[in-house]
Each structure stands twice: as structure tokens, then as C-alpha cells.
Amino acid sequence: MKKALRIAAKTFLFFALSMLFAWIVPYYELVGSWLSAKVSLEFAISVSKIVLGEVYPEPLDVVYGLVCLVINTIITVMVYKLVMLVIRVIKQKIRE
């Protein structure tokens, strides 16, 4: 039971961090200008067709969403690892 609660708490922490960074980080400024300069419409259509299995009416939105999701995941994983390291250090200090 204790292990299940730990897993649930870690999952909630990861989800909360993900939502926090999705709300805080200005993805449009980071991704929007790069996306419009580097990604062609043909590439966006092919990516949306591969990911969704069909041609999406706004293929650039699909690519933008995927890039934002990857950036958010990378940021969240790094911060999550840092938070878990801090928690582990605090637990060790308390036990000593």
C-alpha cells in the first residue's frame, strides 16, 4: 500500500510539474518563429499524416503541438529529477 501511494504521489508530482511548465513557459515565442522559418508546409503535412494517420486541416498546428509537447516533457523530466534529488537529500539529512 505504501509503495502504491509513493507511485501515485510521484505521478501526481510529474503531472503537476508538467502543467506548471505548460502554463509558465512561453512556447509560442520559443517555437513559433522557428517553426515558421524552418518547417515547410509539405513537411508539416507529411508529419501530420504520419502521426495522425490522415491529413489534418492545419498541419502546422500539429507540428507546433508536437514540438511544444517534446519541449515540455524535457523540461519536466529535468526539473522532476532535480526535485526528487532534493527530496532524497532531505530524507538522508533527517535520518542522520
mmCIF file of N, CA, C and O in Angstrom:
data_model
loop_
_atom_site.group_PDB
_atom_site.id
_atom_site.type_symbol
_atom_site.label_atom_id
_atom_site.label_comp_id
_atom_site.label_asym_id
_atom_site.label_seq_id
_atom_site.Cartn_x
_atom_site.Cartn_y
_atom_site.Cartn_z
ATOM 1 N N MET A 1 0.817 -1.193 0.000
ATOM 2 C CA MET A 1 0.000 0.000 0.000
ATOM 3 C C MET A 1 0.868 1.267 0.000
ATOM 4 O O MET A 1 0.575 2.220 -0.704
ATOM 5 N N LYS A 2 1.941 1.220 0.777
ATOM 6 C CA LYS A 2 2.827 2.375 0.863
ATOM 7 C C LYS A 2 3.516 2.634 -0.483
ATOM 8 O O LYS A 2 3.677 3.785 -0.892
ATOM 9 N N LYS A 3 3.876 1.554 -1.174
ATOM 10 C CA LYS A 3 4.531 1.697 -2.474
ATOM 11 C C LYS A 3 3.563 2.282 -3.505
ATOM 12 O O LYS A 3 3.947 3.113 -4.330
ATOM 13 N N ALA A 4 2.311 1.861 -3.439
ATOM 14 C CA ALA A 4 1.306 2.391 -4.364
ATOM 15 C C ALA A 4 1.091 3.886 -4.132
ATOM 16 O O ALA A 4 0.922 4.660 -5.093
ATOM 17 N N LEU A 5 1.103 4.313 -2.880
ATOM 18 C CA LEU A 5 0.948 5.741 -2.577
ATOM 19 C C LEU A 5 2.154 6.545 -3.062
ATOM 20 O O LEU A 5 2.000 7.672 -3.542
ATOM 21 N N ARG A 6 3.344 5.964 -2.952
ATOM 22 C CA ARG A 6 4.547 6.645 -3.457
ATOM 23 C C ARG A 6 4.470 6.832 -4.967
ATOM 24 O O ARG A 6 4.801 7.906 -5.488
ATOM 25 N N ILE A 7 4.052 5.770 -5.655
ATOM 26 C CA ILE A 7 3.938 5.848 -7.115
ATOM 27 C C ILE A 7 2.892 6.881 -7.503
ATOM 28 O O ILE A 7 3.093 7.677 -8.423
ATOM 29 N N ALA A 8 1.768 6.892 -6.798
ATOM 30 C CA ALA A 8 0.717 7.873 -7.082
ATOM 31 C C ALA A 8 1.213 9.294 -6.813
ATOM 32 O O ALA A 8 0.929 10.214 -7.590
ATOM 33 N N ALA A 9 1.957 9.486 -5.733
ATOM 34 C CA ALA A 9 2.489 10.816 -5.412
ATOM 35 C C ALA A 9 3.498 11.270 -6.457
ATOM 36 O O ALA A 9 3.489 12.441 -6.873
ATOM 37 N N LYS A 10 4.362 10.373 -6.897
ATOM 38 C CA LYS A 10 5.343 10.731 -7.928
ATOM 39 C C LYS A 10 4.660 11.051 -9.254
ATOM 40 O O LYS A 10 5.052 11.986 -9.955
ATOM 41 N N THR A 11 3.625 10.278 -9.584
ATOM 42 C CA THR A 11 2.886 10.541 -10.817
ATOM 43 C C THR A 11 2.190 11.893 -10.746
ATOM 44 O O THR A 11 2.211 12.669 -11.708
ATOM 45 N N PHE A 12 1.577 12.185 -9.608
ATOM 46 C CA PHE A 12 0.926 13.479 -9.435
ATOM 47 C C PHE A 12 1.939 14.616 -9.512
ATOM 48 O O PHE A 12 1.665 15.658 -10.125
ATOM 49 N N LEU A 13 3.109 14.442 -8.901
ATOM 50 C CA LEU A 13 4.146 15.470 -8.947
ATOM 51 C C LEU A 13 4.589 15.724 -10.381
ATOM 52 O O LEU A 13 4.719 16.874 -10.803
ATOM 53 N N PHE A 14 4.799 14.661 -11.145
ATOM 54 C CA PHE A 14 5.209 14.816 -12.539
ATOM 55 C C PHE A 14 4.125 15.536 -13.334
ATOM 56 O O PHE A 14 4.407 16.455 -14.106
ATOM 57 N N PHE A 15 2.869 15.139 -13.130
ATOM 58 C CA PHE A 15 1.764 15.780 -13.841
ATOM 59 C C PHE A 15 1.651 17.252 -13.451
ATOM 60 O O PHE A 15 1.440 18.116 -14.313
ATOM 61 N N ALA A 16 1.786 17.544 -12.160
ATOM 62 C CA ALA A 16 1.693 18.928 -11.694
ATOM 63 C C ALA A 16 2.821 19.785 -12.272
ATOM 64 O O ALA A 16 2.588 20.928 -12.702
ATOM 65 N N LEU A 17 4.031 19.250 -12.298
ATOM 66 C CA LEU A 17 5.153 19.985 -12.893
ATOM 67 C C LEU A 17 4.924 20.211 -14.383
ATOM 68 O O LEU A 17 5.218 21.287 -14.909
ATOM 69 N N SER A 18 4.408 19.205 -15.056
ATOM 70 C CA SER A 18 4.131 19.330 -16.486
ATOM 71 C C SER A 18 3.105 20.431 -16.749
ATOM 72 O O SER A 18 3.293 21.259 -17.651
ATOM 73 N N MET A 19 2.056 20.460 -15.971
ATOM 74 C CA MET A 19 1.037 21.502 -16.143
ATOM 75 C C MET A 19 1.595 22.889 -15.789
ATOM 76 O O MET A 19 1.297 23.870 -16.470
ATOM 77 N N LEU A 20 2.421 22.950 -14.755
ATOM 78 C CA LEU A 20 3.023 24.216 -14.357
ATOM 79 C C LEU A 20 3.891 24.784 -15.473
ATOM 80 O O LEU A 20 3.778 25.960 -15.827
ATOM 81 N N PHE A 21 4.747 23.945 -16.059
ATOM 82 C CA PHE A 21 5.630 24.434 -17.114
ATOM 83 C C PHE A 21 4.881 24.687 -18.411
ATOM 84 O O PHE A 21 5.283 25.553 -19.187
ATOM 85 N N ALA A 22 3.805 23.964 -18.654
ATOM 86 C CA ALA A 22 2.986 24.260 -19.833
ATOM 87 C C ALA A 22 2.330 25.629 -19.689
ATOM 88 O O ALA A 22 2.112 26.333 -20.678
ATOM 89 N N TRP A 23 2.042 26.017 -18.457
ATOM 90 C CA TRP A 23 1.401 27.302 -18.212
ATOM 91 C C TRP A 23 2.418 28.448 -18.168
ATOM 92 O O TRP A 23 2.140 29.552 -18.627
ATOM 93 N N ILE A 24 3.627 28.175 -17.651
ATOM 94 C CA ILE A 24 4.620 29.235 -17.439
ATOM 95 C C ILE A 24 5.474 29.521 -18.678
ATOM 96 O O ILE A 24 5.710 30.674 -19.023
ATOM 97 N N VAL A 25 5.974 28.478 -19.331
ATOM 98 C CA VAL A 25 6.943 28.650 -20.416
ATOM 99 C C VAL A 25 6.244 29.214 -21.656
ATOM 100 O O VAL A 25 5.234 28.680 -22.102
ATOM 101 N N PRO A 26 6.783 30.280 -22.237
ATOM 102 C CA PRO A 26 6.175 30.878 -23.431
ATOM 103 C C PRO A 26 6.559 30.104 -24.695
ATOM 104 O O PRO A 26 7.476 30.477 -25.425
ATOM 105 N N TYR A 27 5.847 29.031 -24.953
ATOM 106 C CA TYR A 27 6.203 28.164 -26.080
ATOM 107 C C TYR A 27 6.064 28.853 -27.430
ATOM 108 O O TYR A 27 6.821 28.575 -28.342
ATOM 109 N N TYR A 28 5.090 29.744 -27.556
ATOM 110 C CA TYR A 28 4.912 30.371 -28.861
ATOM 111 C C TYR A 28 6.130 31.197 -29.249
ATOM 112 O O TYR A 28 6.551 31.177 -30.400
ATOM 113 N N GLU A 29 6.706 31.906 -28.291
ATOM 114 C CA GLU A 29 7.905 32.688 -28.588
ATOM 115 C C GLU A 29 9.094 31.783 -28.902
ATOM 116 O O GLU A 29 9.947 32.117 -29.707
ATOM 117 N N LEU A 30 9.153 30.628 -28.237
ATOM 118 C CA LEU A 30 10.259 29.701 -28.467
ATOM 119 C C LEU A 30 10.106 28.945 -29.778
ATOM 120 O O LEU A 30 11.067 28.755 -30.513
ATOM 121 N N VAL A 31 8.906 28.491 -30.052
ATOM 122 C CA VAL A 31 8.685 27.575 -31.168
ATOM 123 C C VAL A 31 8.109 28.258 -32.396
ATOM 124 O O VAL A 31 8.443 27.901 -33.523
ATOM 125 N N GLY A 32 7.256 29.251 -32.187
ATOM 126 C CA GLY A 32 6.535 29.857 -33.301
ATOM 127 C C GLY A 32 7.424 30.429 -34.385
ATOM 128 O O GLY A 32 7.224 30.155 -35.574
ATOM 129 N N SER A 33 8.413 31.224 -34.023
ATOM 130 C CA SER A 33 9.282 31.829 -35.033
ATOM 131 C C SER A 33 10.154 30.785 -35.712
ATOM 132 O O SER A 33 10.365 30.823 -36.923
ATOM 133 N N TRP A 34 10.650 29.815 -34.934
ATOM 134 C CA TRP A 34 11.450 28.743 -35.525
ATOM 135 C C TRP A 34 10.613 27.912 -36.474
ATOM 136 O O TRP A 34 11.054 27.567 -37.574
ATOM 137 N N LEU A 35 9.404 27.601 -36.064
ATOM 138 C CA LEU A 35 8.525 26.765 -36.863
ATOM 139 C C LEU A 35 8.185 27.433 -38.191
ATOM 140 O O LEU A 35 8.242 26.800 -39.245
ATOM 141 N N SER A 36 7.869 28.699 -38.148
ATOM 142 C CA SER A 36 7.507 29.390 -39.390
ATOM 143 C C SER A 36 8.710 29.572 -40.313
ATOM 144 O O SER A 36 8.545 29.622 -41.531
ATOM 145 N N ALA A 37 9.922 29.627 -39.748
ATOM 146 C CA ALA A 37 11.111 29.822 -40.577
ATOM 147 C C ALA A 37 11.681 28.516 -41.122
ATOM 148 O O ALA A 37 12.200 28.479 -42.237
ATOM 149 N N LYS A 38 11.595 27.438 -40.372
ATOM 150 C CA LYS A 38 12.288 26.208 -40.739
ATOM 151 C C LYS A 38 11.405 25.108 -41.315
ATOM 152 O O LYS A 38 11.901 24.237 -42.015
ATOM 153 N N VAL A 39 10.124 25.098 -41.002
ATOM 154 C CA VAL A 39 9.262 23.985 -41.393
ATOM 155 C C VAL A 39 8.399 24.400 -42.576
ATOM 156 O O VAL A 39 7.681 25.399 -42.522
ATOM 157 N N SER A 40 8.483 23.594 -43.626
ATOM 158 C CA SER A 40 7.651 23.865 -44.799
ATOM 159 C C SER A 40 6.283 23.220 -44.622
ATOM 160 O O SER A 40 6.086 22.338 -43.791
ATOM 161 N N LEU A 41 5.349 23.666 -45.440
ATOM 162 C CA LEU A 41 4.001 23.127 -45.373
ATOM 163 C C LEU A 41 3.981 21.654 -45.772
ATOM 164 O O LEU A 41 3.256 20.850 -45.174
ATOM 165 N N GLU A 42 4.788 21.280 -46.753
ATOM 166 C CA GLU A 42 4.845 19.879 -47.182
ATOM 167 C C GLU A 42 5.352 18.979 -46.057
ATOM 168 O O GLU A 42 4.836 17.881 -45.843
ATOM 169 N N PHE A 43 6.358 19.435 -45.337
ATOM 170 C CA PHE A 43 6.879 18.664 -44.212
ATOM 171 C C PHE A 43 5.830 18.536 -43.116
ATOM 172 O O PHE A 43 5.639 17.466 -42.540
ATOM 173 N N ALA A 44 5.126 19.618 -42.844
ATOM 174 C CA ALA A 44 4.088 19.583 -41.820
ATOM 175 C C ALA A 44 2.959 18.637 -42.210
ATOM 176 O O ALA A 44 2.432 17.906 -41.369
ATOM 177 N N ILE A 45 2.599 18.621 -43.479
ATOM 178 C CA ILE A 45 1.569 17.701 -43.952
ATOM 179 C C ILE A 45 2.021 16.260 -43.791
ATOM 180 O O ILE A 45 1.258 15.406 -43.329
ATOM 181 N N SER A 46 3.280 15.972 -44.137
ATOM 182 C CA SER A 46 3.769 14.595 -44.010
ATOM 183 C C SER A 46 3.856 14.168 -42.541
ATOM 184 O O SER A 46 3.520 13.030 -42.204
ATOM 185 N N VAL A 47 4.266 15.069 -41.654
ATOM 186 C CA VAL A 47 4.334 14.737 -40.232
ATOM 187 C C VAL A 47 2.938 14.486 -39.676
ATOM 188 O O VAL A 47 2.710 13.515 -38.958
ATOM 189 N N SER A 48 1.994 15.344 -40.020
ATOM 190 C CA SER A 48 0.632 15.151 -39.519
ATOM 191 C C SER A 48 0.020 13.869 -40.059
ATOM 192 O O SER A 48 -0.731 13.187 -39.362
ATOM 193 N N LYS A 49 0.363 13.510 -41.290
ATOM 194 C CA LYS A 49 -0.149 12.264 -41.861
ATOM 195 C C LYS A 49 0.456 11.051 -41.168
ATOM 196 O O LYS A 49 -0.232 10.065 -40.903
ATOM 197 N N ILE A 50 1.739 11.116 -40.817
ATOM 198 C CA ILE A 50 2.397 10.008 -40.115
ATOM 199 C C ILE A 50 1.840 9.874 -38.702
ATOM 200 O O ILE A 50 1.526 8.777 -38.246
ATOM 201 N N VAL A 51 1.712 10.978 -37.996
ATOM 202 C CA VAL A 51 1.280 10.941 -36.593
ATOM 203 C C VAL A 51 -0.203 10.613 -36.465
ATOM 204 O O VAL A 51 -0.597 9.776 -35.658
ATOM 205 N N LEU A 52 -1.035 11.269 -37.252
ATOM 206 C CA LEU A 52 -2.478 11.119 -37.110
ATOM 207 C C LEU A 52 -3.080 10.057 -38.025
ATOM 208 O O LEU A 52 -4.217 9.638 -37.826
ATOM 209 N N GLY A 53 -2.338 9.658 -39.052
ATOM 210 C CA GLY A 53 -2.857 8.669 -39.987
ATOM 211 C C GLY A 53 -3.716 9.278 -41.079
ATOM 212 O O GLY A 53 -4.234 8.564 -41.927
ATOM 213 N N GLU A 54 -3.903 10.577 -41.048
ATOM 214 C CA GLU A 54 -4.673 11.276 -42.069
ATOM 215 C C GLU A 54 -4.154 12.702 -42.160
ATOM 216 O O GLU A 54 -3.422 13.167 -41.300
ATOM 217 N N VAL A 55 -4.555 13.375 -43.213
ATOM 218 C CA VAL A 55 -4.128 14.761 -43.374
ATOM 219 C C VAL A 55 -5.009 15.639 -42.493
ATOM 220 O O VAL A 55 -6.235 15.599 -42.573
ATOM 221 N N TYR A 56 -4.372 16.400 -41.635
ATOM 222 C CA TYR A 56 -5.076 17.303 -40.717
ATOM 223 C C TYR A 56 -5.280 18.643 -41.423
ATOM 224 O O TYR A 56 -4.398 19.082 -42.176
ATOM 225 N N PRO A 57 -6.405 19.330 -41.203
ATOM 226 C CA PRO A 57 -6.640 20.613 -41.892
ATOM 227 C C PRO A 57 -5.584 21.681 -41.590
ATOM 228 O O PRO A 57 -5.294 22.507 -42.437
ATOM 229 N N GLU A 58 -5.014 21.663 -40.385
ATOM 230 C CA GLU A 58 -3.975 22.633 -40.016
ATOM 231 C C GLU A 58 -2.705 21.871 -39.629
ATOM 232 O O GLU A 58 -2.414 21.682 -38.444
ATOM 233 N N PRO A 59 -1.916 21.434 -40.602
ATOM 234 C CA PRO A 59 -0.743 20.605 -40.288
ATOM 235 C C PRO A 59 0.331 21.327 -39.489
ATOM 236 O O PRO A 59 1.036 20.704 -38.693
ATOM 237 N N LEU A 60 0.460 22.638 -39.647
ATOM 238 C CA LEU A 60 1.455 23.370 -38.861
ATOM 239 C C LEU A 60 1.096 23.371 -37.383
ATOM 240 O O LEU A 60 1.978 23.368 -36.528
ATOM 241 N N ASP A 61 -0.195 23.351 -37.071
ATOM 242 C CA ASP A 61 -0.625 23.272 -35.666
ATOM 243 C C ASP A 61 -0.235 21.936 -35.050
ATOM 244 O O ASP A 61 0.110 21.869 -33.866
ATOM 245 N N VAL A 62 -0.303 20.871 -35.846
ATOM 246 C CA VAL A 62 0.094 19.545 -35.342
ATOM 247 C C VAL A 62 1.578 19.546 -35.003
ATOM 248 O O VAL A 62 1.989 19.095 -33.929
ATOM 249 N N VAL A 63 2.393 20.054 -35.909
ATOM 250 C CA VAL A 63 3.837 20.098 -35.669
ATOM 251 C C VAL A 63 4.152 21.004 -34.489
ATOM 252 O O VAL A 63 4.967 20.659 -33.629
ATOM 253 N N TYR A 64 3.480 22.144 -34.392
ATOM 254 C CA TYR A 64 3.675 23.052 -33.266
ATOM 255 C C TYR A 64 3.324 22.368 -31.949
ATOM 256 O O TYR A 64 4.062 22.462 -30.979
ATOM 257 N N GLY A 65 2.211 21.658 -31.921
ATOM 258 C CA GLY A 65 1.806 20.944 -30.715
ATOM 259 C C GLY A 65 2.790 19.861 -30.319
ATOM 260 O O GLY A 65 3.099 19.687 -29.139
ATOM 261 N N LEU A 66 3.306 19.134 -31.303
ATOM 262 C CA LEU A 66 4.279 18.077 -31.003
ATOM 263 C C LEU A 66 5.588 18.642 -30.470
ATOM 264 O O LEU A 66 6.168 18.114 -29.518
ATOM 265 N N VAL A 67 6.056 19.723 -31.074
ATOM 266 C CA VAL A 67 7.303 20.346 -30.618
ATOM 267 C C VAL A 67 7.131 20.892 -29.202
ATOM 268 O O VAL A 67 8.003 20.713 -28.340
ATOM 269 N N CYS A 68 6.014 21.521 -28.927
ATOM 270 C CA CYS A 68 5.748 22.031 -27.577
ATOM 271 C C CYS A 68 5.663 20.898 -26.572
ATOM 272 O O CYS A 68 6.163 21.018 -25.445
ATOM 273 N N LEU A 69 5.052 19.795 -26.954
ATOM 274 C CA LEU A 69 4.953 18.636 -26.069
ATOM 275 C C LEU A 69 6.328 18.067 -25.735
ATOM 276 O O LEU A 69 6.619 17.744 -24.578
ATOM 277 N N VAL A 70 7.191 17.979 -26.735
ATOM 278 C CA VAL A 70 8.550 17.461 -26.500
ATOM 279 C C VAL A 70 9.335 18.405 -25.594
ATOM 280 O O VAL A 70 10.005 17.962 -24.652
ATOM 281 N N ILE A 71 9.253 19.702 -25.854
ATOM 282 C CA ILE A 71 9.967 20.669 -25.014
ATOM 283 C C ILE A 71 9.449 20.610 -23.577
ATOM 284 O O ILE A 71 10.235 20.596 -22.622
ATOM 285 N N ASN A 72 8.141 20.548 -23.418
ATOM 286 C CA ASN A 72 7.551 20.479 -22.085
ATOM 287 C C ASN A 72 7.989 19.208 -21.363
ATOM 288 O O ASN A 72 8.303 19.238 -20.174
ATOM 289 N N THR A 73 8.019 18.093 -22.068
ATOM 290 C CA THR A 73 8.437 16.828 -21.451
ATOM 291 C C THR A 73 9.892 16.886 -21.006
ATOM 292 O O THR A 73 10.229 16.440 -19.905
ATOM 293 N N ILE A 74 10.760 17.435 -21.834
ATOM 294 C CA ILE A 74 12.178 17.532 -21.476
ATOM 295 C C ILE A 74 12.367 18.414 -20.239
ATOM 296 O O ILE A 74 13.084 18.048 -19.304
ATOM 297 N N ILE A 75 11.709 19.570 -20.221
ATOM 298 C CA ILE A 75 11.818 20.466 -19.067
ATOM 299 C C ILE A 75 11.276 19.789 -17.816
ATOM 300 O O ILE A 75 11.885 19.841 -16.743
ATOM 301 N N THR A 76 10.135 19.135 -17.946
ATOM 302 C CA THR A 76 9.507 18.489 -16.792
ATOM 303 C C THR A 76 10.367 17.371 -16.237
ATOM 304 O O THR A 76 10.513 17.244 -15.015
ATOM 305 N N VAL A 77 10.953 16.561 -17.095
ATOM 306 C CA VAL A 77 11.798 15.461 -16.628
ATOM 307 C C VAL A 77 13.019 15.989 -15.880
ATOM 308 O O VAL A 77 13.377 15.471 -14.817
ATOM 309 N N MET A 78 13.646 17.032 -16.413
ATOM 310 C CA MET A 78 14.825 17.578 -15.736
ATOM 311 C C MET A 78 14.471 18.151 -14.365
ATOM 312 O O MET A 78 15.159 17.884 -13.380
ATOM 313 N N VAL A 79 13.399 18.915 -14.283
ATOM 314 C CA VAL A 79 13.001 19.503 -13.008
ATOM 315 C C VAL A 79 12.516 18.424 -12.046
ATOM 316 O O VAL A 79 12.797 18.475 -10.842
ATOM 317 N N TYR A 80 11.814 17.418 -12.555
ATOM 318 C CA TYR A 80 11.354 16.313 -11.723
ATOM 319 C C TYR A 80 12.535 15.578 -11.093
ATOM 320 O O TYR A 80 12.525 15.269 -9.906
ATOM 321 N N LYS A 81 13.557 15.307 -11.884
ATOM 322 C CA LYS A 81 14.757 14.648 -11.348
ATOM 323 C C LYS A 81 15.415 15.515 -10.279
ATOM 324 O O LYS A 81 15.880 15.006 -9.250
ATOM 325 N N LEU A 82 15.465 16.815 -10.500
ATOM 326 C CA LEU A 82 16.044 17.724 -9.517
ATOM 327 C C LEU A 82 15.225 17.724 -8.225
ATOM 328 O O LEU A 82 15.796 17.658 -7.133
ATOM 329 N N VAL A 83 13.918 17.766 -8.332
ATOM 330 C CA VAL A 83 13.054 17.741 -7.145
ATOM 331 C C VAL A 83 13.227 16.427 -6.395
ATOM 332 O O VAL A 83 13.325 16.410 -5.158
ATOM 333 N N MET A 84 13.290 15.314 -7.106
ATOM 334 C CA MET A 84 13.467 14.009 -6.457
ATOM 335 C C MET A 84 14.833 13.929 -5.765
ATOM 336 O O MET A 84 14.953 13.339 -4.682
ATOM 337 N N LEU A 85 15.856 14.521 -6.366
ATOM 338 C CA LEU A 85 17.178 14.543 -5.742
ATOM 339 C C LEU A 85 17.145 15.360 -4.454
ATOM 340 O O LEU A 85 17.700 14.940 -3.426
ATOM 341 N N VAL A 86 16.484 16.501 -4.479
ATOM 342 C CA VAL A 86 16.366 17.339 -3.276
ATOM 343 C C VAL A 86 15.608 16.590 -2.185
ATOM 344 O O VAL A 86 16.005 16.606 -1.008
ATOM 345 N N ILE A 87 14.533 15.918 -2.542
ATOM 346 C CA ILE A 87 13.766 15.147 -1.561
ATOM 347 C C ILE A 87 14.622 14.034 -0.967
ATOM 348 O O ILE A 87 14.606 13.801 0.248
ATOM 349 N N ARG A 88 15.391 13.358 -1.796
ATOM 350 C CA ARG A 88 16.262 12.286 -1.312
ATOM 351 C C ARG A 88 17.320 12.820 -0.346
ATOM 352 O O ARG A 88 17.607 12.213 0.685
ATOM 353 N N VAL A 89 17.908 13.971 -0.660
ATOM 354 C CA VAL A 89 18.915 14.576 0.216
ATOM 355 C C VAL A 89 18.291 14.992 1.544
ATOM 356 O O VAL A 89 18.869 14.773 2.615
ATOM 357 N N ILE A 90 17.101 15.563 1.488
ATOM 358 C CA ILE A 90 16.428 15.957 2.731
ATOM 359 C C ILE A 90 16.107 14.748 3.580
ATOM 360 O O ILE A 90 16.300 14.771 4.814
ATOM 361 N N LYS A 91 15.668 13.663 2.975
ATOM 362 C CA LYS A 91 15.389 12.441 3.735
ATOM 363 C C LYS A 91 16.650 11.900 4.401
ATOM 364 O O LYS A 91 16.619 11.437 5.541
ATOM 365 N N GLN A 92 17.773 11.931 3.683
ATOM 366 C CA GLN A 92 19.032 11.465 4.250
ATOM 367 C C GLN A 92 19.474 12.344 5.416
ATOM 368 O O GLN A 92 19.984 11.850 6.405
ATOM 369 N N LYS A 93 19.289 13.649 5.300
ATOM 370 C CA LYS A 93 19.653 14.569 6.386
ATOM 371 C C LYS A 93 18.791 14.312 7.624
ATOM 372 O O LYS A 93 19.276 14.387 8.746
ATOM 373 N N ILE A 94 17.519 14.015 7.415
ATOM 374 C CA ILE A 94 16.625 13.745 8.543
ATOM 375 C C ILE A 94 17.011 12.458 9.234
ATOM 376 O O ILE A 94 16.984 12.373 10.464
ATOM 377 N N ARG A 95 17.406 11.448 8.495
ATOM 378 C CA ARG A 95 17.761 10.145 9.078
ATOM 379 C C ARG A 95 19.070 10.190 9.858
ATOM 380 O O ARG A 95 19.317 9.374 10.726
ATOM 381 N N GLU A 96 19.925 11.128 9.543
ATOM 382 C CA GLU A 96 21.232 11.210 10.231
ATOM 383 C C GLU A 96 21.138 11.797 11.584
ATOM 384 O O GLU A 96 20.375 12.270 12.200
#
